[in-house]
mmCIF file of C-alpha atoms and ligand atoms in Angstrom:
data_model
loop_
_atom_site.group_PDB
_atom_site.id
_atom_site.type_symbol
_atom_site.label_atom_id
_atom_site.label_comp_id
_atom_site.label_asym_id
_atom_site.label_seq_id
_atom_site.Cartn_x
_atom_site.Cartn_y
_atom_site.Cartn_z
ATOM 1 C CA UNK A 103 -66.756 -68.025 -89.097
ATOM 2 C CA UNK A 104 -69.964 -70.094 -89.263
ATOM 3 C CA UNK A 105 -73.079 -67.965 -89.884
ATOM 4 C CA UNK A 106 -75.654 -70.094 -87.975
ATOM 5 C CA UNK A 107 -73.728 -71.236 -84.928
ATOM 6 C CA UNK A 108 -76.047 -72.288 -82.072
ATOM 7 C CA UNK A 109 -79.149 -71.914 -84.238
ATOM 8 C CA UNK A 110 -81.768 -74.598 -84.607
ATOM 9 C CA UNK A 111 -83.359 -74.879 -88.048
ATOM 10 C CA UNK A 112 -86.411 -76.872 -89.187
ATOM 11 C CA UNK A 113 -86.464 -77.416 -92.973
ATOM 12 C CA UNK A 114 -89.491 -79.019 -94.656
ATOM 13 C CA UNK A 115 -88.973 -80.916 -97.887
ATOM 14 C CA UNK A 116 -85.435 -81.511 -96.680
ATOM 15 C CA UNK A 117 -85.200 -84.885 -98.391
ATOM 16 C CA UNK A 118 -84.823 -83.517 -101.926
ATOM 17 C CA UNK A 119 -83.888 -80.591 -104.130
ATOM 18 C CA UNK A 120 -83.865 -77.148 -102.557
ATOM 19 C CA UNK A 121 -84.608 -78.486 -99.076
ATOM 20 C CA UNK A 122 -81.690 -80.960 -99.096
ATOM 21 C CA UNK A 123 -79.203 -78.339 -100.401
ATOM 22 C CA UNK A 124 -80.368 -75.880 -97.729
ATOM 23 C CA UNK A 125 -80.161 -78.516 -94.943
ATOM 24 C CA UNK A 126 -76.580 -79.394 -95.936
ATOM 25 C CA UNK A 127 -75.569 -75.680 -96.143
ATOM 26 C CA UNK A 128 -77.197 -74.710 -92.843
ATOM 27 C CA UNK A 129 -75.494 -77.632 -91.064
ATOM 28 C CA UNK A 130 -72.124 -76.629 -92.544
ATOM 29 C CA UNK A 131 -72.797 -73.065 -91.203
ATOM 30 C CA UNK A 132 -73.217 -74.502 -87.721
ATOM 31 C CA UNK A 133 -76.948 -75.015 -87.348
ATOM 32 C CA UNK A 134 -78.607 -78.100 -85.828
ATOM 33 C CA UNK A 135 -81.027 -79.142 -88.567
ATOM 34 C CA UNK A 136 -84.366 -80.895 -88.261
ATOM 35 C CA UNK A 137 -84.982 -82.419 -91.713
ATOM 36 C CA UNK A 138 -88.738 -82.917 -92.336
ATOM 37 C CA UNK A 139 -90.174 -84.788 -95.262
ATOM 38 C CA UNK A 140 -93.127 -86.902 -96.291
ATOM 39 C CA UNK A 141 -91.194 -90.006 -97.234
ATOM 40 C CA UNK A 142 -88.315 -91.186 -94.974
ATOM 41 C CA UNK A 143 -85.738 -92.289 -97.587
ATOM 42 C CA UNK A 144 -84.750 -88.828 -98.808
ATOM 43 C CA UNK A 145 -84.808 -87.147 -95.396
ATOM 44 C CA UNK A 146 -82.802 -89.887 -93.730
ATOM 45 C CA UNK A 147 -80.219 -89.656 -96.568
ATOM 46 C CA UNK A 148 -79.908 -85.860 -95.967
ATOM 47 C CA UNK A 149 -79.325 -86.533 -92.258
ATOM 48 C CA UNK A 150 -76.784 -89.221 -92.995
ATOM 49 C CA UNK A 151 -74.817 -86.761 -95.197
ATOM 50 C CA UNK A 152 -74.915 -84.042 -92.527
ATOM 51 C CA UNK A 153 -73.658 -86.387 -89.798
ATOM 52 C CA UNK A 154 -70.946 -87.826 -92.114
ATOM 53 C CA UNK A 155 -69.740 -84.200 -92.489
ATOM 54 C CA UNK A 156 -69.656 -83.784 -88.699
ATOM 55 C CA UNK A 157 -72.909 -81.848 -88.340
ATOM 56 C CA UNK A 158 -75.968 -82.327 -86.145
ATOM 57 C CA UNK A 159 -79.316 -83.340 -87.706
ATOM 58 C CA UNK A 160 -82.474 -85.323 -87.067
ATOM 59 C CA UNK A 161 -85.121 -86.661 -89.488
ATOM 60 C CA UNK A 162 -88.785 -86.177 -88.602
ATOM 61 C CA UNK A 163 -91.479 -87.610 -90.882
ATOM 62 C CA UNK A 164 -94.430 -85.275 -91.341
ATOM 63 C CA UNK A 165 -97.059 -84.405 -93.891
ATOM 64 C CA UNK A 166 -96.896 -80.583 -93.657
ATOM 65 C CA UNK A 167 -100.506 -80.236 -94.804
ATOM 66 C CA UNK A 168 -101.753 -81.904 -91.577
ATOM 67 C CA UNK A 169 -102.106 -79.729 -88.492
ATOM 68 C CA UNK A 170 -101.294 -82.514 -85.977
ATOM 69 C CA UNK A 171 -98.097 -83.497 -87.842
ATOM 70 C CA UNK A 172 -96.929 -79.895 -88.077
ATOM 71 C CA UNK A 173 -97.455 -79.481 -84.330
ATOM 72 C CA UNK A 174 -95.591 -82.731 -83.746
ATOM 73 C CA UNK A 175 -92.583 -81.731 -85.906
ATOM 74 C CA UNK A 176 -92.237 -78.468 -83.992
ATOM 75 C CA UNK A 177 -92.651 -80.221 -80.618
ATOM 76 C CA UNK A 178 -90.001 -82.821 -81.553
ATOM 77 C CA UNK A 179 -87.585 -80.005 -82.574
ATOM 78 C CA UNK A 180 -88.000 -78.161 -79.260
ATOM 79 C CA UNK A 181 -87.847 -81.452 -77.223
ATOM 80 C CA UNK A 182 -84.612 -82.460 -78.978
ATOM 81 C CA UNK A 183 -82.707 -79.207 -79.384
ATOM 82 C CA UNK A 184 -84.425 -76.946 -76.876
ATOM 83 C CA UNK A 185 -85.547 -74.210 -79.296
ATOM 84 C CA UNK A 186 -86.528 -73.265 -82.886
ATOM 85 C CA UNK A 187 -84.695 -70.333 -84.450
ATOM 86 C CA UNK A 188 -85.365 -70.862 -88.152
ATOM 87 C CA UNK A 189 -88.375 -72.374 -89.870
ATOM 88 C CA UNK A 190 -87.969 -72.966 -93.606
ATOM 89 C CA UNK A 191 -91.427 -73.773 -95.066
ATOM 90 C CA UNK A 192 -90.120 -75.287 -98.277
ATOM 91 C CA UNK A 193 -91.952 -78.559 -99.021
ATOM 92 C CA UNK A 194 -94.178 -78.306 -102.080
ATOM 93 C CA UNK A 195 -95.821 -80.077 -104.981
ATOM 94 C CA UNK A 196 -96.488 -78.856 -108.496
ATOM 95 C CA UNK A 197 -99.872 -80.545 -109.071
ATOM 96 C CA UNK A 198 -101.159 -81.390 -112.511
ATOM 97 C CA UNK A 199 -100.934 -79.143 -115.571
ATOM 98 C CA UNK A 200 -104.473 -78.383 -116.774
ATOM 99 C CA UNK A 201 -106.501 -75.345 -117.797
ATOM 100 C CA UNK A 202 -108.872 -74.276 -115.031
ATOM 101 C CA UNK A 203 -111.987 -75.833 -116.633
ATOM 102 C CA UNK A 204 -110.242 -79.215 -116.610
ATOM 103 C CA UNK A 205 -108.424 -78.778 -113.229
ATOM 104 C CA UNK A 206 -109.736 -81.557 -110.959
ATOM 105 C CA UNK A 207 -111.223 -80.282 -107.688
ATOM 106 C CA UNK A 208 -109.356 -82.857 -105.554
ATOM 107 C CA UNK A 209 -106.047 -81.762 -107.075
ATOM 108 C CA UNK A 210 -106.877 -78.072 -106.443
ATOM 109 C CA UNK A 211 -107.517 -78.948 -102.760
ATOM 110 C CA UNK A 212 -104.272 -81.003 -102.460
ATOM 111 C CA UNK A 213 -102.065 -78.307 -104.026
ATOM 112 C CA UNK A 214 -103.534 -75.518 -101.898
ATOM 113 C CA UNK A 215 -103.139 -77.750 -98.788
ATOM 114 C CA UNK A 216 -99.498 -78.576 -99.352
ATOM 115 C CA UNK A 217 -98.308 -75.280 -100.944
ATOM 116 C CA UNK A 218 -100.323 -72.744 -98.926
ATOM 117 C CA UNK A 219 -102.138 -74.188 -95.871
ATOM 118 C CA UNK A 220 -98.901 -75.887 -94.768
ATOM 119 C CA UNK A 221 -97.164 -72.488 -94.702
ATOM 120 C CA UNK A 222 -99.967 -71.091 -92.518
ATOM 121 C CA UNK A 223 -99.767 -74.145 -90.213
ATOM 122 C CA UNK A 224 -95.967 -73.803 -89.920
ATOM 123 C CA UNK A 225 -96.207 -70.112 -89.013
ATOM 124 C CA UNK A 226 -99.158 -70.651 -86.640
ATOM 125 C CA UNK A 227 -97.350 -73.314 -84.572
ATOM 126 C CA UNK A 228 -93.750 -72.023 -84.777
ATOM 127 C CA UNK A 229 -94.435 -68.419 -83.786
ATOM 128 C CA UNK A 230 -95.541 -69.186 -80.169
ATOM 129 C CA UNK A 231 -92.194 -70.954 -79.592
ATOM 130 C CA UNK A 232 -90.307 -68.035 -81.196
ATOM 131 C CA UNK A 233 -92.171 -65.524 -79.007
ATOM 132 C CA UNK A 234 -91.141 -67.580 -75.924
ATOM 133 C CA UNK A 235 -87.467 -67.414 -77.037
ATOM 134 C CA UNK A 236 -87.586 -63.730 -77.949
ATOM 135 C CA UNK A 237 -87.387 -64.062 -81.714
ATOM 136 C CA UNK A 238 -86.902 -66.181 -84.771
ATOM 137 C CA UNK A 239 -86.833 -66.294 -88.559
ATOM 138 C CA UNK A 240 -89.393 -67.764 -90.924
ATOM 139 C CA UNK A 241 -88.604 -68.315 -94.622
ATOM 140 C CA UNK A 242 -90.977 -69.921 -97.087
ATOM 141 C CA UNK A 243 -90.407 -71.046 -100.650
ATOM 142 C CA UNK A 244 -92.860 -69.257 -102.978
ATOM 143 C CA UNK A 245 -92.176 -69.101 -106.701
ATOM 144 C CA UNK A 246 -92.043 -66.750 -109.679
ATOM 145 C CA UNK A 247 -95.310 -68.599 -110.456
ATOM 146 C CA UNK A 248 -96.822 -66.537 -107.645
ATOM 147 C CA UNK A 249 -95.832 -63.303 -109.505
ATOM 148 C CA UNK A 250 -96.481 -64.022 -113.178
ATOM 149 C CA UNK A 251 -99.059 -66.340 -114.801
ATOM 150 C CA UNK A 252 -98.177 -69.858 -116.066
ATOM 151 C CA UNK A 253 -101.089 -71.357 -117.993
ATOM 152 C CA UNK A 254 -101.980 -74.737 -116.646
ATOM 153 C CA UNK A 255 -100.652 -73.956 -113.112
ATOM 154 C CA UNK A 256 -103.802 -72.300 -111.589
ATOM 155 C CA UNK A 257 -103.637 -73.973 -108.157
ATOM 156 C CA UNK A 258 -99.836 -73.778 -107.909
ATOM 157 C CA UNK A 259 -99.742 -70.069 -108.888
ATOM 158 C CA UNK A 260 -102.610 -69.176 -106.564
ATOM 159 C CA UNK A 261 -100.931 -70.985 -103.673
ATOM 160 C CA UNK A 262 -97.561 -69.352 -104.253
ATOM 161 C CA UNK A 263 -99.126 -65.869 -104.594
ATOM 162 C CA UNK A 264 -100.872 -66.690 -101.294
ATOM 163 C CA UNK A 265 -97.518 -67.514 -99.677
ATOM 164 C CA UNK A 266 -96.119 -64.094 -100.797
ATOM 165 C CA UNK A 267 -99.127 -62.226 -99.330
ATOM 166 C CA UNK A 268 -99.138 -64.290 -96.111
ATOM 167 C CA UNK A 269 -95.419 -63.469 -95.743
ATOM 168 C CA UNK A 270 -96.175 -59.747 -95.891
ATOM 169 C CA UNK A 271 -99.089 -59.981 -93.432
ATOM 170 C CA UNK A 272 -97.359 -62.124 -90.845
ATOM 171 C CA UNK A 273 -94.150 -60.088 -91.064
ATOM 172 C CA UNK A 274 -96.147 -56.993 -90.098
ATOM 173 C CA UNK A 275 -97.930 -58.820 -87.293
ATOM 174 C CA UNK A 276 -94.641 -59.863 -85.624
ATOM 175 C CA UNK A 277 -92.086 -57.241 -86.761
ATOM 176 C CA UNK A 278 -91.951 -55.691 -83.333
ATOM 177 C CA UNK A 279 -91.396 -59.081 -81.710
ATOM 178 C CA UNK A 280 -88.035 -59.801 -83.388
ATOM 179 C CA UNK A 281 -89.601 -62.376 -85.740
ATOM 180 C CA UNK A 282 -88.638 -61.816 -89.388
ATOM 181 C CA UNK A 283 -90.746 -63.390 -92.119
ATOM 182 C CA UNK A 284 -89.610 -63.585 -95.772
ATOM 183 C CA UNK A 285 -90.082 -65.720 -98.804
ATOM 184 C CA UNK A 286 -87.985 -66.740 -101.782
ATOM 185 C CA UNK A 287 -89.356 -66.805 -105.320
ATOM 186 C CA UNK A 288 -87.181 -69.177 -107.353
ATOM 187 C CA UNK A 289 -87.219 -69.429 -111.124
ATOM 188 C CA UNK A 290 -86.580 -72.844 -112.668
ATOM 189 C CA UNK A 291 -84.256 -74.753 -110.386
ATOM 190 C CA UNK A 292 -82.689 -78.092 -111.377
ATOM 191 C CA UNK A 293 -84.510 -80.472 -108.918
ATOM 192 C CA UNK A 294 -86.653 -83.594 -109.255
ATOM 193 C CA UNK A 295 -89.734 -81.255 -109.290
ATOM 194 C CA UNK A 296 -88.371 -79.290 -112.263
ATOM 195 C CA UNK A 297 -87.449 -82.498 -114.069
ATOM 196 C CA UNK A 298 -91.080 -83.673 -113.628
ATOM 197 C CA UNK A 299 -92.465 -80.347 -114.898
ATOM 198 C CA UNK A 300 -90.049 -80.245 -117.912
ATOM 199 C CA UNK A 301 -91.007 -83.774 -118.776
ATOM 200 C CA UNK A 302 -89.596 -84.870 -122.134
ATOM 201 C CA UNK A 303 -89.025 -81.291 -123.295
ATOM 202 C CA UNK A 304 -85.324 -80.763 -124.101
ATOM 203 C CA UNK A 305 -83.636 -78.750 -121.345
ATOM 204 C CA UNK A 306 -82.445 -76.120 -123.857
ATOM 205 C CA UNK A 307 -86.090 -75.030 -124.286
ATOM 206 C CA UNK A 308 -86.340 -74.113 -120.633
ATOM 207 C CA UNK A 309 -82.869 -72.644 -120.491
ATOM 208 C CA UNK A 310 -83.859 -70.310 -123.317
ATOM 209 C CA UNK A 311 -86.564 -68.853 -121.031
ATOM 210 C CA UNK A 312 -83.883 -67.819 -118.497
ATOM 211 C CA UNK A 313 -82.086 -64.546 -119.418
ATOM 212 C CA UNK A 314 -79.000 -65.679 -117.483
ATOM 213 C CA UNK A 315 -78.641 -68.682 -119.808
ATOM 214 C CA UNK A 316 -78.768 -71.559 -117.342
ATOM 215 C CA UNK A 317 -81.161 -73.244 -114.944
ATOM 216 C CA UNK A 318 -80.773 -72.436 -111.272
ATOM 217 C CA UNK A 319 -79.217 -74.890 -108.873
ATOM 218 C CA UNK A 320 -80.625 -75.873 -105.435
ATOM 219 C CA UNK A 321 -77.533 -74.177 -103.989
ATOM 220 C CA UNK A 322 -78.528 -70.821 -105.619
ATOM 221 C CA UNK A 323 -81.650 -70.922 -103.419
ATOM 222 C CA UNK A 324 -79.878 -72.332 -100.360
ATOM 223 C CA UNK A 325 -77.536 -69.361 -100.321
ATOM 224 C CA UNK A 326 -80.468 -66.913 -100.449
ATOM 225 C CA UNK A 327 -82.074 -68.871 -97.524
ATOM 226 C CA UNK A 328 -78.783 -68.672 -95.626
ATOM 227 C CA UNK A 329 -78.703 -64.912 -95.955
ATOM 228 C CA UNK A 330 -82.336 -64.628 -94.815
ATOM 229 C CA UNK A 331 -81.758 -67.051 -91.864
ATOM 230 C CA UNK A 332 -78.609 -65.286 -90.629
ATOM 231 C CA UNK A 333 -78.320 -62.088 -88.693
ATOM 232 C CA UNK A 334 -76.834 -60.436 -91.834
ATOM 233 C CA UNK A 335 -80.433 -59.895 -93.024
ATOM 234 C CA UNK A 336 -81.607 -58.374 -89.741
ATOM 235 C CA UNK A 337 -83.362 -55.416 -91.540
ATOM 236 C CA UNK A 338 -85.199 -57.646 -94.029
ATOM 237 C CA UNK A 339 -88.760 -58.646 -93.354
ATOM 238 C CA UNK A 340 -92.062 -59.024 -95.270
ATOM 239 C CA UNK A 341 -90.320 -59.386 -98.664
ATOM 240 C CA UNK A 342 -90.326 -61.767 -101.589
ATOM 241 C CA UNK A 343 -86.723 -62.368 -102.717
ATOM 242 C CA UNK A 344 -86.625 -63.240 -106.442
ATOM 243 C CA UNK A 345 -83.830 -65.632 -107.427
ATOM 244 C CA UNK A 346 -84.717 -66.467 -111.033
ATOM 245 C CA UNK A 347 -81.848 -65.668 -113.439
ATOM 246 C CA UNK A 348 -83.776 -62.589 -114.530
ATOM 247 C CA UNK A 349 -86.987 -64.318 -115.611
ATOM 248 C CA UNK A 350 -89.524 -61.791 -114.170
ATOM 249 C CA UNK A 351 -87.378 -58.756 -115.001
ATOM 250 C CA UNK A 352 -88.311 -58.997 -118.695
HETATM 251 P P1 NAP B 683 -88.543 -81.548 -104.797
HETATM 252 O O1 NAP B 683 -87.217 -81.939 -105.181
HETATM 253 O O2 NAP B 683 -89.747 -82.318 -105.327
HETATM 254 O O3 NAP B 683 -88.616 -81.488 -103.221
HETATM 255 C C1 NAP B 683 -89.810 -81.244 -102.543
HETATM 256 C C2 NAP B 683 -89.841 -82.112 -101.303
HETATM 257 O O4 NAP B 683 -91.046 -81.788 -100.527
HETATM 258 C C3 NAP B 683 -89.876 -83.598 -101.638
HETATM 259 O O5 NAP B 683 -88.945 -84.318 -100.827
HETATM 260 C C4 NAP B 683 -91.361 -83.991 -101.237
HETATM 261 O O6 NAP B 683 -91.446 -85.292 -100.852
HETATM 262 C C5 NAP B 683 -91.597 -83.018 -100.124
HETATM 263 N N1 NAP B 683 -93.037 -82.937 -99.863
HETATM 264 C C6 NAP B 683 -94.015 -82.842 -100.812
HETATM 265 N N2 NAP B 683 -95.229 -82.853 -100.201
HETATM 266 C C7 NAP B 683 -94.973 -82.893 -98.837
HETATM 267 C C8 NAP B 683 -95.825 -82.942 -97.691
HETATM 268 N N3 NAP B 683 -97.148 -82.849 -97.814
HETATM 269 N N4 NAP B 683 -95.224 -83.028 -96.481
HETATM 270 C C9 NAP B 683 -93.843 -83.121 -96.365
HETATM 271 N N5 NAP B 683 -93.073 -83.060 -97.429
HETATM 272 C C10 NAP B 683 -93.594 -82.951 -98.666
HETATM 273 O O7 NAP B 683 -88.868 -80.046 -105.242
HETATM 274 P P2 NAP B 683 -88.010 -78.675 -105.117
HETATM 275 O O8 NAP B 683 -87.883 -78.169 -106.476
HETATM 276 O O9 NAP B 683 -86.779 -78.815 -104.236
HETATM 277 O O10 NAP B 683 -89.122 -77.769 -104.397
HETATM 278 C C11 NAP B 683 -88.950 -77.163 -103.126
HETATM 279 C C12 NAP B 683 -89.808 -75.922 -103.103
HETATM 280 O O11 NAP B 683 -89.392 -75.037 -104.093
HETATM 281 C C13 NAP B 683 -91.315 -76.184 -103.356
HETATM 282 O O12 NAP B 683 -92.101 -75.418 -102.518
HETATM 283 C C14 NAP B 683 -91.459 -75.742 -104.795
HETATM 284 O O13 NAP B 683 -92.786 -75.351 -105.102
HETATM 285 C C15 NAP B 683 -90.516 -74.595 -104.839
HETATM 286 N N6 NAP B 683 -90.094 -74.159 -106.172
HETATM 287 C C16 NAP B 683 -89.331 -74.970 -106.963
HETATM 288 C C17 NAP B 683 -88.944 -74.522 -108.224
HETATM 289 C C18 NAP B 683 -88.140 -75.430 -109.153
HETATM 290 O O14 NAP B 683 -87.928 -75.012 -110.311
HETATM 291 N N7 NAP B 683 -87.625 -76.574 -108.700
HETATM 292 C C19 NAP B 683 -89.263 -73.260 -108.646
HETATM 293 C C20 NAP B 683 -89.977 -72.439 -107.815
HETATM 294 C C21 NAP B 683 -90.366 -72.891 -106.546
HETATM 295 P P3 NAP B 683 -91.879 -86.480 -101.916
HETATM 296 O O15 NAP B 683 -90.803 -86.430 -102.961
HETATM 297 O O16 NAP B 683 -91.902 -87.681 -101.062
HETATM 298 O O17 NAP B 683 -93.209 -86.047 -102.417
#
């Protein structure tokens, strides 16, 4: 039995890493998937894989930090598939690694725009459509970096902590309207972003930080998103779901 039959899902950052894995999984579970990304190559490849597997998907290019483009991606979803049941605010950037004194102002603005303002914009413009339909689900990708400090990641950590708090606030604002709002806090997940952050450091060094003894996979996060998107999580709202191999439990 497919868990997302007749659902329409919009997934940002769907051209890579966690977003791609979630797009493929949601499509296998019966959802029609709107894959949003900044650059077309990755997003179009995700759509190609979904269609090759017999699923339904559409690529929409958008910079999720721009209000007009967020409004357009939601309008295109509703024009194409008639509704929007699941919004996964997942696109993100890591920004530079620098202590706060050396953190460039322009990079601060960019990280906050893509990692936090974009989540606000997604919620702001998806919720009116969900209210019209009688409900919906919003999931955002925060991070364990929004729960514990990582020196050098001031903007990223502040943005992800902001996503967790925005999740709680908006969940309470719409709990009575059948709109559930949750976020996922991944630990280190093997994606192009993590490869960039790990740089030339041997992978064993990062793995040693993970109590469970391995890095996470994009599918580890996709399955958490599937639970939160499906009706199986109908009592869950306003919560950060930590999927980190035990990292913050120490
Ligand atoms: P990824 O492989 O780099 O994928 C992120 C995707 O988002 C890329 O396709 C990227 O496009 C896209 N994107 C970036 N800025 C965008 C914008 N302004 N508008 C639209 N799309 C944009 O990274 P990932 O690891 O899957 O990350 C997904 C989410 O998980 C992020 O929010 C990240 O912060 C979070 N996260 C990741 C980890 C980890 O260890 N990987 C841990 C905790 C949280 P381009 O490649 O063209 O820039």
